[in-house]
Amino acid sequence: PPEFWARRAAERIVQIADSAPPVIRDQARAFQSHVEQVILDHMKRAITCDRTTVGHMVEEAGHQKLAELLRRL
């Protein structure tokens, strides 16, 4: 699911050292959480866009019912 991949990406982008002072660690965790949400939002938009594109291609190939099913996913 996109949530899994958003979290993995955020963890790689924002790495938090265990040795960092608590205040810095808290700020880094908050920033990492924000980065995760931004990534998740964009991933969901990309998935929707891709399904729409594939749906149009399938519809143009003459498979209207399949295209509608793809759009509903």
GROMACS .gro file of N, CA and C in nm:
model
  219
    1PRO      N    1   0.082  -0.121   0.000
    1PRO     CA    2   0.000   0.000   0.000
    1PRO      C    3   0.086   0.127   0.000
    2PRO      N    4   0.033   0.237  -0.047
    2PRO     CA    5   0.112   0.360  -0.055
    2PRO      C    6   0.162   0.407   0.082
    3GLU      N    7   0.088   0.378   0.188
    3GLU     CA    8   0.130   0.421   0.321
    3GLU      C    9   0.265   0.358   0.359
    4PHE      N   10   0.281   0.231   0.326
    4PHE     CA   11   0.407   0.161   0.354
    4PHE      C   12   0.523   0.229   0.281
    5TRP      N   13   0.503   0.255   0.152
    5TRP     CA   14   0.612   0.312   0.072
    5TRP      C   15   0.640   0.457   0.109
    6ALA      N   16   0.538   0.531   0.147
    6ALA     CA   17   0.559   0.669   0.192
    6ALA      C   18   0.643   0.671   0.319
    7ARG      N   19   0.614   0.579   0.410
    7ARG     CA   20   0.692   0.573   0.534
    7ARG      C   21   0.837   0.535   0.506
    8ARG      N   22   0.858   0.435   0.421
    8ARG     CA   23   0.994   0.393   0.387
    8ARG      C   24   1.072   0.508   0.324
    9ALA      N   25   1.007   0.580   0.232
    9ALA     CA   26   1.074   0.693   0.166
    9ALA      C   27   1.109   0.802   0.267
   10ALA      N   28   1.016   0.836   0.355
   10ALA     CA   29   1.040   0.940   0.455
   10ALA      C   30   1.154   0.900   0.548
   11GLU      N   31   1.160   0.772   0.584
   11GLU     CA   32   1.268   0.725   0.672
   11GLU      C   33   1.404   0.736   0.603
   12ARG      N   34   1.406   0.718   0.472
   12ARG     CA   35   1.534   0.729   0.400
   12ARG      C   36   1.572   0.875   0.377
   13ILE      N   37   1.472   0.960   0.357
   13ILE     CA   38   1.499   1.102   0.333
   13ILE      C   39   1.542   1.172   0.462
   14VAL      N   40   1.471   1.143   0.570
   14VAL     CA   41   1.498   1.207   0.699
   14VAL      C   42   1.545   1.099   0.796
   15GLN      N   43   1.673   1.090   0.815
   15GLN     CA   44   1.729   0.991   0.907
   15GLN      C   45   1.753   1.058   1.042
   16ILE      N   46   1.715   0.989   1.148
   16ILE     CA   47   1.723   1.046   1.282
   16ILE      C   48   1.821   0.964   1.364
   17ALA      N   49   1.925   1.031   1.412
   17ALA     CA   50   2.027   0.963   1.492
   17ALA      C   51   1.976   0.942   1.634
   18ASP      N   52   2.001   0.822   1.686
   18ASP     CA   53   1.964   0.794   1.826
   18ASP      C   54   2.042   0.882   1.923
   19SER      N   55   2.158   0.927   1.879
   19SER     CA   56   2.243   1.009   1.966
   19SER      C   57   2.207   1.158   1.963
   20ALA      N   58   2.111   1.196   1.881
   20ALA     CA   59   2.071   1.338   1.873
   20ALA      C   60   2.004   1.380   2.004
   21PRO      N   61   2.021   1.505   2.041
   21PRO     CA   62   1.954   1.554   2.161
   21PRO      C   63   1.802   1.538   2.147
   22PRO      N   64   1.732   1.514   2.257
   22PRO     CA   65   1.588   1.489   2.252
   22PRO      C   66   1.508   1.596   2.176
   23VAL      N   67   1.542   1.722   2.195
   23VAL     CA   68   1.469   1.829   2.126
   23VAL      C   69   1.486   1.818   1.975
   24ILE      N   70   1.607   1.792   1.932
   24ILE     CA   71   1.637   1.777   1.789
   24ILE      C   72   1.566   1.652   1.734
   25ARG      N   73   1.571   1.542   1.811
   25ARG     CA   74   1.504   1.419   1.769
   25ARG      C   75   1.354   1.440   1.751
   26ASP      N   76   1.293   1.513   1.844
   26ASP     CA   77   1.149   1.542   1.834
   26ASP      C   78   1.117   1.624   1.710
   27GLN      N   79   1.200   1.724   1.684
   27GLN     CA   80   1.180   1.807   1.564
   27GLN      C   81   1.198   1.723   1.438
   28ALA      N   82   1.298   1.638   1.438
   28ALA     CA   83   1.324   1.553   1.321
   28ALA      C   84   1.209   1.456   1.298
   29ARG      N   85   1.154   1.400   1.404
   29ARG     CA   86   1.040   1.309   1.391
   29ARG      C   87   0.918   1.382   1.335
   30ALA      N   88   0.895   1.503   1.382
   30ALA     CA   89   0.782   1.582   1.332
   30ALA      C   90   0.802   1.613   1.184
   31PHE      N   91   0.924   1.649   1.147
   31PHE     CA   92   0.953   1.677   1.006
   31PHE      C   93   0.938   1.551   0.921
   32GLN      N   94   0.988   1.440   0.972
   32GLN     CA   95   0.977   1.312   0.901
   32GLN      C   96   0.830   1.276   0.878
   33SER      N   97   0.748   1.300   0.977
   33SER     CA   98   0.604   1.273   0.965
   33SER      C   99   0.542   1.362   0.857
   34HIS      N  100   0.582   1.488   0.854
   34HIS     CA  101   0.531   1.580   0.752
   34HIS      C  102   0.575   1.535   0.613
   35VAL      N  103   0.700   1.497   0.598
   35VAL     CA  104   0.752   1.449   0.470
   35VAL      C  105   0.673   1.326   0.426
   36GLU      N  106   0.646   1.236   0.520
   36GLU     CA  107   0.569   1.115   0.489
   36GLU      C  108   0.430   1.151   0.435
   37GLN      N  109   0.365   1.247   0.496
   37GLN     CA  110   0.231   1.286   0.451
   37GLN      C  111   0.234   1.349   0.312
   38VAL      N  112   0.336   1.430   0.286
   38VAL     CA  113   0.349   1.491   0.153
   38VAL      C  114   0.371   1.382   0.047
   39ILE      N  115   0.459   1.288   0.077
   39ILE     CA  116   0.486   1.178  -0.016
   39ILE      C  117   0.359   1.097  -0.038
   40LEU      N  118   0.289   1.064   0.070
   40LEU     CA  119   0.167   0.984   0.059
   40LEU      C  120   0.063   1.054  -0.028
   41ASP      N  121   0.045   1.183  -0.008
   41ASP     CA  122  -0.051   1.258  -0.088
   41ASP      C  123  -0.017   1.251  -0.236
   42HIS      N  124   0.109   1.271  -0.268
   42HIS     CA  125   0.151   1.268  -0.408
   42HIS      C  126   0.143   1.127  -0.466
   43MET      N  127   0.173   1.027  -0.387
   43MET     CA  128   0.160   0.889  -0.435
   43MET      C  129   0.015   0.856  -0.467
   44LYS      N  130  -0.076   0.896  -0.380
   44LYS     CA  131  -0.219   0.870  -0.405
   44LYS      C  132  -0.267   0.941  -0.530
   45ARG      N  133  -0.221   1.064  -0.550
   45ARG     CA  134  -0.258   1.137  -0.671
   45ARG      C  135  -0.201   1.069  -0.796
   46ALA      N  136  -0.078   1.019  -0.787
   46ALA     CA  137  -0.016   0.950  -0.900
   46ALA      C  138  -0.091   0.822  -0.933
   47ILE      N  139  -0.133   0.749  -0.831
   47ILE     CA  140  -0.209   0.625  -0.852
   47ILE      C  141  -0.342   0.656  -0.921
   48THR      N  142  -0.411   0.759  -0.874
   48THR     CA  143  -0.538   0.798  -0.935
   48THR      C  144  -0.518   0.839  -1.080
   49CYS      N  145  -0.415   0.916  -1.106
   49CYS     CA  146  -0.385   0.962  -1.241
   49CYS      C  147  -0.354   0.843  -1.332
   50ASP      N  148  -0.276   0.749  -1.282
   50ASP     CA  149  -0.240   0.632  -1.363
   50ASP      C  150  -0.363   0.548  -1.394
   51ARG      N  151  -0.450   0.529  -1.296
   51ARG     CA  152  -0.572   0.450  -1.320
   51ARG      C  153  -0.661   0.519  -1.422
   52THR      N  154  -0.667   0.650  -1.416
   52THR     CA  155  -0.746   0.725  -1.514
   52THR      C  156  -0.688   0.708  -1.653
   53THR      N  157  -0.557   0.719  -1.664
   53THR     CA  158  -0.490   0.704  -1.794
   53THR      C  159  -0.512   0.564  -1.850
   54VAL      N  160  -0.492   0.463  -1.768
   54VAL     CA  161  -0.512   0.325  -1.812
   54VAL      C  162  -0.659   0.305  -1.850
   55GLY      N  163  -0.749   0.361  -1.770
   55GLY     CA  164  -0.892   0.349  -1.801
   55GLY      C  165  -0.925   0.408  -1.937
   56HIS      N  166  -0.869   0.522  -1.969
   56HIS     CA  167  -0.893   0.584  -2.101
   56HIS      C  168  -0.836   0.497  -2.213
   57MET      N  169  -0.719   0.441  -2.191
   57MET     CA  170  -0.659   0.356  -2.293
   57MET      C  171  -0.743   0.231  -2.317
   58VAL      N  172  -0.791   0.171  -2.209
   58VAL     CA  173  -0.875   0.051  -2.221
   58VAL      C  174  -1.007   0.085  -2.289
   59GLU      N  175  -1.062   0.200  -2.254
   59GLU     CA  176  -1.188   0.243  -2.315
   59GLU      C  177  -1.170   0.268  -2.465
   60GLU      N  178  -1.060   0.330  -2.502
   60GLU     CA  179  -1.032   0.355  -2.644
   60GLU      C  180  -1.013   0.224  -2.721
   61ALA      N  181  -0.973   0.119  -2.649
   61ALA     CA  182  -0.956  -0.012  -2.712
   61ALA      C  183  -1.090  -0.086  -2.722
   62GLY      N  184  -1.197  -0.022  -2.675
   62GLY     CA  185  -1.330  -0.080  -2.690
   62GLY      C  186  -1.380  -0.159  -2.571
   63HIS      N  187  -1.321  -0.140  -2.454
   63HIS     CA  188  -1.361  -0.216  -2.335
   63HIS      C  189  -1.416  -0.121  -2.229
   64GLN      N  190  -1.534  -0.068  -2.254
   64GLN     CA  191  -1.592   0.033  -2.165
   64GLN      C  192  -1.615  -0.019  -2.023
   65LYS      N  193  -1.667  -0.141  -2.011
   65LYS     CA  194  -1.697  -0.195  -1.877
   65LYS      C  195  -1.568  -0.214  -1.796
   66LEU      N  196  -1.466  -0.266  -1.859
   66LEU     CA  197  -1.337  -0.284  -1.791
   66LEU      C  198  -1.278  -0.148  -1.750
   67ALA      N  199  -1.290  -0.050  -1.837
   67ALA     CA  200  -1.239   0.084  -1.808
   67ALA      C  201  -1.310   0.142  -1.684
   68GLU      N  202  -1.438   0.122  -1.677
   68GLU     CA  203  -1.514   0.174  -1.562
   68GLU      C  204  -1.472   0.103  -1.434
   69LEU      N  205  -1.449  -0.026  -1.441
   69LEU     CA  206  -1.403  -0.101  -1.324
   69LEU      C  207  -1.266  -0.049  -1.278
   70LEU      N  208  -1.178  -0.024  -1.370
   70LEU     CA  209  -1.044   0.027  -1.336
   70LEU      C  210  -1.054   0.163  -1.267
   71ARG      N  211  -1.142   0.246  -1.314
   71ARG     CA  212  -1.155   0.380  -1.254
   71ARG      C  213  -1.210   0.374  -1.112
   72ARG      N  214  -1.287   0.271  -1.083
   72ARG     CA  215  -1.346   0.259  -0.949
   72ARG      C  216  -1.251   0.202  -0.845
   73LEU      N  217  -1.140   0.146  -0.888
   73LEU     CA  218  -1.044   0.086  -0.792
   73LEU      C  219  -0.992   0.189  -0.693
   0.00000   0.00000   0.00000
